[in-house]
């Protein structure tokens, strides 16, 4: 089912930028949709492409009833081209084939529309071929490049695109989505945080419920002061080459340390009110023997490890170092 631009939630600034251009008939020939993964860039790109192709647009939106909109909804619009990576990257043959197809005038609409997903995966030959098209567009074609990592695109291509920035989805919108999915209200604050501003993660969590990795992270942190080096190395070996599982442990660990910090720093009269309003993992978290300075230093170390996981550093070595440092902190 097609989604109109005004129906897209959580990206109001980007959507209004696109609607203004459409309503004023000031559509650029190339756009770069950039932002984190899972925040609605692809959905917005399709809604924008439909509006560009619409024969009877209304205030910058597709009418959803003209011949063009019907063909778009039916996935058979002759003026719409959607390119996705072939394997690990967008290949030069895909760009060359696109060049042949857009050399003719539009069949139905006033424009042609092209979406290129994961545009940062284009290697040199493919990127240069696209650059040549953008420099000398063959006709009234609107290009929409979609990327999670804009820095991976040729600067010469970036300079020819109008940037449209996408932000993480606000927690309020994620919370409403989870409530609509029937999630237990007691679990929504935790799932909002674990969603990390992403619709795709929120959908996965709404279906799967509370993640089992959270209790595993709690058990590891509670056992950590008593673990020796070989036990830590064995634990890291179980995660070897599973960067997603390591990232999951680090994420859950940071939330647990946060909750312990709140409990350790609460005043006697806060009691149940603090747990009800601020503690995220209140169904499993309790008091801890870790001191306040250790919790602060531990949380800082966990956050640093999370940032390093986004690089090419070895995930196994990072988690080994993290566990060893946390263990040593608790023993001081």
Short mmCIF file of C-alpha atoms in Angstrom, two decimals:
data_model
loop_
_atom_site.label_atom_id
_atom_site.label_comp_id
_atom_site.label_asym_id
_atom_site.label_seq_id
_atom_site.Cartn_x
_atom_site.Cartn_y
_atom_site.Cartn_z
CA UNK A 1 0.00 0.00 0.00
CA UNK A 2 1.38 3.40 -1.01
CA UNK A 3 2.10 5.95 1.73
CA UNK A 4 1.59 9.67 1.18
CA UNK A 5 4.27 12.12 2.26
CA UNK A 6 2.04 13.67 4.94
CA UNK A 7 1.46 10.22 6.45
CA UNK A 8 5.16 9.71 7.21
CA UNK A 9 5.74 10.12 10.94
CA UNK A 10 8.90 11.22 12.67
CA UNK A 11 10.51 13.03 9.71
CA UNK A 12 8.44 16.21 9.57
CA UNK A 13 11.33 18.50 8.60
CA UNK A 14 12.43 16.34 5.65
CA UNK A 15 8.84 15.81 4.50
CA UNK A 16 8.00 19.52 4.61
CA UNK A 17 11.13 20.31 2.60
CA UNK A 18 9.96 17.93 -0.13
CA UNK A 19 6.32 19.08 -0.08
CA UNK A 20 7.36 22.74 -0.36
CA UNK A 21 9.42 22.00 -3.44
CA UNK A 22 6.61 20.02 -5.06
CA UNK A 23 3.90 22.58 -4.28
CA UNK A 24 6.04 25.38 -5.72
CA UNK A 25 7.04 23.24 -8.73
CA UNK A 26 10.68 23.62 -7.75
CA UNK A 27 11.84 20.02 -7.95
CA UNK A 28 15.60 19.44 -8.15
CA UNK A 29 16.99 16.95 -10.63
CA UNK A 30 18.83 15.00 -7.90
CA UNK A 31 18.34 14.47 -4.14
CA UNK A 32 20.41 12.77 -1.47
CA UNK A 33 18.34 11.19 1.31
CA UNK A 34 20.83 10.54 4.13
CA UNK A 35 20.48 9.51 7.74
CA UNK A 36 20.55 6.51 10.08
CA UNK A 37 19.28 3.13 8.99
CA UNK A 38 15.64 2.27 9.57
CA UNK A 39 14.25 5.81 9.98
CA UNK A 40 12.01 5.95 6.90
CA UNK A 41 14.29 7.12 4.07
CA UNK A 42 13.16 4.42 1.63
CA UNK A 43 9.46 4.92 2.44
CA UNK A 44 9.84 8.68 1.99
CA UNK A 45 11.72 8.19 -1.28
CA UNK A 46 8.87 6.10 -2.71
CA UNK A 47 6.22 8.59 -1.54
CA UNK A 48 8.21 11.45 -3.07
CA UNK A 49 8.70 9.57 -6.34
CA UNK A 50 4.96 8.93 -6.56
CA UNK A 51 4.24 12.62 -5.99
CA UNK A 52 6.77 13.61 -8.67
CA UNK A 53 5.09 11.28 -11.16
CA UNK A 54 1.49 12.15 -10.20
CA UNK A 55 -0.62 13.69 -12.98
CA UNK A 56 -2.87 15.66 -10.61
CA UNK A 57 -0.81 16.53 -7.50
CA UNK A 58 -2.57 18.35 -4.68
CA UNK A 59 -0.57 20.69 -2.45
CA UNK A 60 2.63 18.78 -3.02
CA UNK A 61 1.11 15.33 -2.58
CA UNK A 62 0.15 12.50 -4.89
CA UNK A 63 -3.57 12.32 -5.63
CA UNK A 64 -3.57 8.49 -5.41
CA UNK A 65 -6.30 8.24 -8.04
CA UNK A 66 -4.82 9.26 -11.41
CA UNK A 67 -3.49 6.76 -13.95
CA UNK A 68 0.09 7.41 -12.81
CA UNK A 69 -0.69 6.78 -9.12
CA UNK A 70 -2.58 3.59 -9.96
CA UNK A 71 0.35 2.29 -11.97
CA UNK A 72 2.78 3.27 -9.22
CA UNK A 73 0.71 1.43 -6.61
CA UNK A 74 0.56 -1.56 -8.94
CA UNK A 75 4.38 -1.61 -9.23
CA UNK A 76 4.22 -1.26 -13.02
CA UNK A 77 4.89 2.43 -13.67
CA UNK A 78 6.94 2.77 -16.89
CA UNK A 79 8.60 6.02 -15.71
CA UNK A 80 9.76 4.72 -12.32
CA UNK A 81 13.09 2.93 -11.81
CA UNK A 82 14.23 1.44 -8.52
CA UNK A 83 17.84 0.27 -8.24
CA UNK A 84 19.09 -1.82 -5.32
CA UNK A 85 22.57 -3.27 -4.78
CA UNK A 86 23.30 -6.38 -6.80
CA UNK A 87 25.02 -8.36 -4.08
CA UNK A 88 27.31 -6.12 -2.06
CA UNK A 89 27.19 -3.06 -4.32
CA UNK A 90 25.40 -1.17 -7.07
CA UNK A 91 27.17 -2.33 -10.24
CA UNK A 92 28.20 -0.35 -13.31
CA UNK A 93 25.98 -2.57 -15.49
CA UNK A 94 22.95 -1.43 -13.48
CA UNK A 95 23.85 2.23 -14.09
CA UNK A 96 24.48 1.61 -17.80
CA UNK A 97 21.13 -0.16 -18.13
CA UNK A 98 19.45 2.76 -16.37
CA UNK A 99 21.12 5.19 -18.78
CA UNK A 100 19.64 3.31 -21.75
CA UNK A 101 16.14 3.27 -20.23
CA UNK A 102 15.92 6.96 -19.31
CA UNK A 103 17.18 8.28 -22.65
CA UNK A 104 13.57 8.36 -23.90
CA UNK A 105 10.87 10.82 -22.89
CA UNK A 106 8.47 9.79 -20.11
CA UNK A 107 5.56 7.59 -21.18
CA UNK A 108 2.92 8.62 -18.65
CA UNK A 109 4.17 11.42 -16.41
CA UNK A 110 5.91 14.72 -16.94
CA UNK A 111 9.03 13.28 -15.28
CA UNK A 112 10.84 10.04 -14.74
CA UNK A 113 11.87 9.09 -11.19
CA UNK A 114 14.86 6.99 -10.15
CA UNK A 115 15.58 5.68 -6.64
CA UNK A 116 19.07 4.30 -5.98
CA UNK A 117 19.24 2.52 -2.61
CA UNK A 118 22.49 2.21 -0.67
CA UNK A 119 24.10 4.63 -3.09
CA UNK A 120 27.31 4.58 -1.04
CA UNK A 121 28.00 1.03 -2.28
CA UNK A 122 28.75 2.24 -5.81
CA UNK A 123 32.40 1.59 -6.66
CA UNK A 124 34.47 3.89 -8.88
CA UNK A 125 33.18 2.80 -12.33
CA UNK A 126 29.51 2.82 -11.29
CA UNK A 127 29.86 6.14 -9.45
CA UNK A 128 31.59 7.76 -12.42
CA UNK A 129 28.90 6.48 -14.78
CA UNK A 130 26.19 7.98 -12.57
CA UNK A 131 28.14 11.25 -12.31
CA UNK A 132 28.15 11.50 -16.11
CA UNK A 133 24.36 11.08 -16.17
CA UNK A 134 23.90 13.75 -13.48
CA UNK A 135 26.18 16.14 -15.37
CA UNK A 136 24.21 15.69 -18.60
CA UNK A 137 20.71 14.46 -17.67
CA UNK A 138 19.04 13.02 -20.77
CA UNK A 139 15.56 14.33 -19.94
CA UNK A 140 13.18 15.37 -17.16
CA UNK A 141 14.45 12.78 -14.66
CA UNK A 142 14.51 13.12 -10.86
CA UNK A 143 17.17 11.05 -9.10
CA UNK A 144 16.77 10.08 -5.43
CA UNK A 145 19.91 8.64 -3.86
CA UNK A 146 19.33 6.91 -0.52
CA UNK A 147 22.20 6.25 1.88
CA UNK A 148 23.01 5.46 5.49
CA UNK A 149 26.57 6.71 4.99
CA UNK A 150 26.76 9.84 2.87
CA UNK A 151 30.52 10.08 3.33
CA UNK A 152 30.90 7.02 1.08
CA UNK A 153 29.63 8.86 -2.00
CA UNK A 154 31.84 10.76 -4.45
CA UNK A 155 32.05 14.46 -3.53
CA UNK A 156 31.31 15.35 -7.15
CA UNK A 157 28.03 13.41 -6.92
CA UNK A 158 27.19 14.99 -3.56
CA UNK A 159 27.67 18.46 -5.02
CA UNK A 160 24.98 17.77 -7.63
CA UNK A 161 22.35 16.58 -5.15
CA UNK A 162 20.00 18.55 -2.94
CA UNK A 163 20.55 17.15 0.59
CA UNK A 164 17.57 15.92 2.60
CA UNK A 165 18.60 14.90 6.12
CA UNK A 166 16.74 12.26 8.14
CA UNK A 167 16.93 12.08 11.92
CA UNK A 168 16.37 9.24 14.42
CA UNK A 169 12.67 8.82 15.13
CA UNK A 170 11.57 10.63 18.34
CA UNK A 171 10.88 8.40 21.32
CA UNK A 172 7.27 9.64 21.53
CA UNK A 173 6.55 8.37 18.02
CA UNK A 174 8.19 5.01 18.73
CA UNK A 175 6.17 4.76 21.94
CA UNK A 176 2.89 5.38 20.11
CA UNK A 177 3.82 2.76 17.53
CA UNK A 178 4.55 0.19 20.25
CA UNK A 179 1.26 0.94 22.02
CA UNK A 180 -0.61 0.47 18.75
CA UNK A 181 1.09 -2.92 18.44
CA UNK A 182 -0.29 -3.93 21.82
CA UNK A 183 3.02 -3.93 23.71
CA UNK A 184 2.74 -4.13 27.52
CA UNK A 185 2.93 -0.47 28.72
CA UNK A 186 5.43 -1.50 31.42
CA UNK A 187 7.92 -2.55 28.74
CA UNK A 188 7.55 0.41 26.39
CA UNK A 189 10.24 2.68 27.98
CA UNK A 190 12.85 -0.06 27.61
CA UNK A 191 11.82 -0.98 24.07
CA UNK A 192 11.85 2.70 23.03
CA UNK A 193 15.47 2.95 24.13
CA UNK A 194 16.43 -0.34 22.48
CA UNK A 195 14.78 0.81 19.24
CA UNK A 196 17.44 3.53 19.00
CA UNK A 197 15.15 5.79 16.96
CA UNK A 198 14.61 3.17 14.24
CA UNK A 199 11.28 1.91 12.92
CA UNK A 200 12.74 -1.44 11.88
CA UNK A 201 14.08 -2.19 15.35
CA UNK A 202 10.85 -1.05 16.96
CA UNK A 203 8.89 -3.44 14.72
CA UNK A 204 11.20 -6.34 15.55
CA UNK A 205 10.97 -5.66 19.28
CA UNK A 206 7.17 -5.27 19.15
CA UNK A 207 6.96 -8.74 17.64
CA UNK A 208 9.65 -10.47 19.70
CA UNK A 209 9.02 -8.80 23.07
CA UNK A 210 11.65 -8.26 25.73
CA UNK A 211 15.01 -9.50 24.44
CA UNK A 212 16.55 -12.51 26.25
CA UNK A 213 20.02 -10.98 25.84
CA UNK A 214 19.12 -8.41 28.47
CA UNK A 215 19.01 -10.98 31.28
CA UNK A 216 22.22 -12.57 29.99
CA UNK A 217 23.93 -9.16 30.19
CA UNK A 218 22.67 -8.77 33.75
CA UNK A 219 24.01 -12.19 34.74
CA UNK A 220 27.42 -11.45 33.22
CA UNK A 221 27.73 -8.11 34.98
CA UNK A 222 26.73 -9.62 38.32
CA UNK A 223 29.26 -12.49 37.93
CA UNK A 224 32.01 -10.32 36.50
CA UNK A 225 33.82 -9.43 39.79
CA UNK A 226 34.35 -13.18 40.44
CA UNK A 227 35.45 -14.13 36.92
CA UNK A 228 39.07 -14.93 36.10
CA UNK A 229 40.85 -14.11 32.84
CA UNK A 230 40.25 -17.52 31.24
CA UNK A 231 36.50 -17.29 31.91
CA UNK A 232 36.40 -13.86 30.28
CA UNK A 233 38.36 -15.09 27.25
CA UNK A 234 36.02 -18.09 26.93
CA UNK A 235 32.99 -15.81 27.06
CA UNK A 236 34.45 -13.57 24.35
CA UNK A 237 35.21 -16.65 22.26
CA UNK A 238 31.52 -17.63 22.34
CA UNK A 239 30.78 -14.28 20.70
CA UNK A 240 33.63 -14.57 18.18
CA UNK A 241 32.68 -12.93 14.86
CA UNK A 242 29.16 -12.21 16.14
CA UNK A 243 29.41 -8.44 16.22
CA UNK A 244 25.64 -8.04 16.54
CA UNK A 245 25.55 -10.12 19.75
CA UNK A 246 28.44 -8.13 21.20
CA UNK A 247 26.72 -4.85 20.35
CA UNK A 248 23.55 -6.19 21.98
CA UNK A 249 25.45 -7.02 25.19
CA UNK A 250 27.05 -3.56 25.24
CA UNK A 251 23.68 -1.85 24.70
CA UNK A 252 21.96 -3.82 27.46
CA UNK A 253 24.96 -3.38 29.74
CA UNK A 254 24.83 0.39 29.40
CA UNK A 255 21.13 0.43 30.33
CA UNK A 256 21.69 -1.81 33.35
CA UNK A 257 24.60 0.33 34.57
CA UNK A 258 22.42 3.41 34.12
CA UNK A 259 19.71 1.88 36.30
CA UNK A 260 22.22 0.87 38.96
CA UNK A 261 23.56 4.41 38.95
CA UNK A 262 20.09 5.81 39.56
CA UNK A 263 19.49 3.37 42.41
CA UNK A 264 22.90 4.04 43.94
CA UNK A 265 22.38 7.80 43.82
CA UNK A 266 18.76 7.96 45.01
CA UNK A 267 17.80 9.63 48.25
CA UNK A 268 15.89 7.58 50.87
CA UNK A 269 12.60 9.37 50.23
CA UNK A 270 12.57 8.68 46.46
CA UNK A 271 11.92 4.95 46.79
CA UNK A 272 9.22 3.50 44.54
CA UNK A 273 8.66 6.78 42.67
CA UNK A 274 12.17 6.66 41.19
CA UNK A 275 11.74 3.05 40.12
CA UNK A 276 8.38 3.78 38.54
CA UNK A 277 9.46 6.87 36.60
CA UNK A 278 13.13 6.44 35.72
CA UNK A 279 14.34 2.83 36.07
CA UNK A 280 14.17 1.18 32.65
CA UNK A 281 14.81 -2.43 33.67
CA UNK A 282 12.72 -2.31 36.82
CA UNK A 283 11.46 -5.87 36.30
CA UNK A 284 14.94 -7.39 36.76
CA UNK A 285 17.28 -4.77 38.22
CA UNK A 286 18.01 -4.50 41.94
CA UNK A 287 20.66 -3.07 44.16
CA UNK A 288 24.33 -3.76 43.39
CA UNK A 289 27.59 -3.87 45.34
CA UNK A 290 29.31 -1.76 42.68
CA UNK A 291 30.19 1.63 44.13
CA UNK A 292 29.06 4.90 42.56
CA UNK A 293 32.56 5.77 41.17
CA UNK A 294 32.87 2.27 39.70
CA UNK A 295 29.45 2.56 38.06
CA UNK A 296 30.34 5.94 36.56
CA UNK A 297 33.68 4.71 35.23
CA UNK A 298 32.10 1.47 34.00
CA UNK A 299 29.35 3.27 32.12
CA UNK A 300 31.93 5.54 30.49
CA UNK A 301 33.94 2.49 29.40
CA UNK A 302 30.85 0.74 28.01
CA UNK A 303 29.85 3.83 25.99
CA UNK A 304 33.37 4.12 24.58
CA UNK A 305 33.28 0.46 23.51
CA UNK A 306 29.93 1.02 21.79
CA UNK A 307 31.43 3.83 19.71
CA UNK A 308 34.43 1.69 18.77
CA UNK A 309 32.12 -1.10 17.59
CA UNK A 310 31.05 1.22 14.78
CA UNK A 311 34.61 1.14 13.44
CA UNK A 312 36.58 -1.70 11.86
CA UNK A 313 38.13 -2.70 15.19
CA UNK A 314 37.91 -6.37 16.21
CA UNK A 315 34.64 -6.82 18.12
CA UNK A 316 36.04 -9.79 20.06
CA UNK A 317 39.08 -7.84 21.23
CA UNK A 318 36.87 -4.91 22.19
CA UNK A 319 34.58 -7.03 24.35
CA UNK A 320 37.55 -8.83 25.95
CA UNK A 321 39.10 -5.49 26.85
CA UNK A 322 35.77 -4.17 28.14
CA UNK A 323 35.11 -7.16 30.40
CA UNK A 324 38.66 -7.18 31.78
CA UNK A 325 38.56 -3.47 32.55
CA UNK A 326 35.12 -3.67 34.18
CA UNK A 327 36.22 -6.66 36.26
CA UNK A 328 39.33 -4.81 37.42
CA UNK A 329 37.28 -1.72 38.28
CA UNK A 330 34.98 -3.73 40.54
CA UNK A 331 37.96 -5.23 42.39
CA UNK A 332 39.57 -1.91 43.26
#
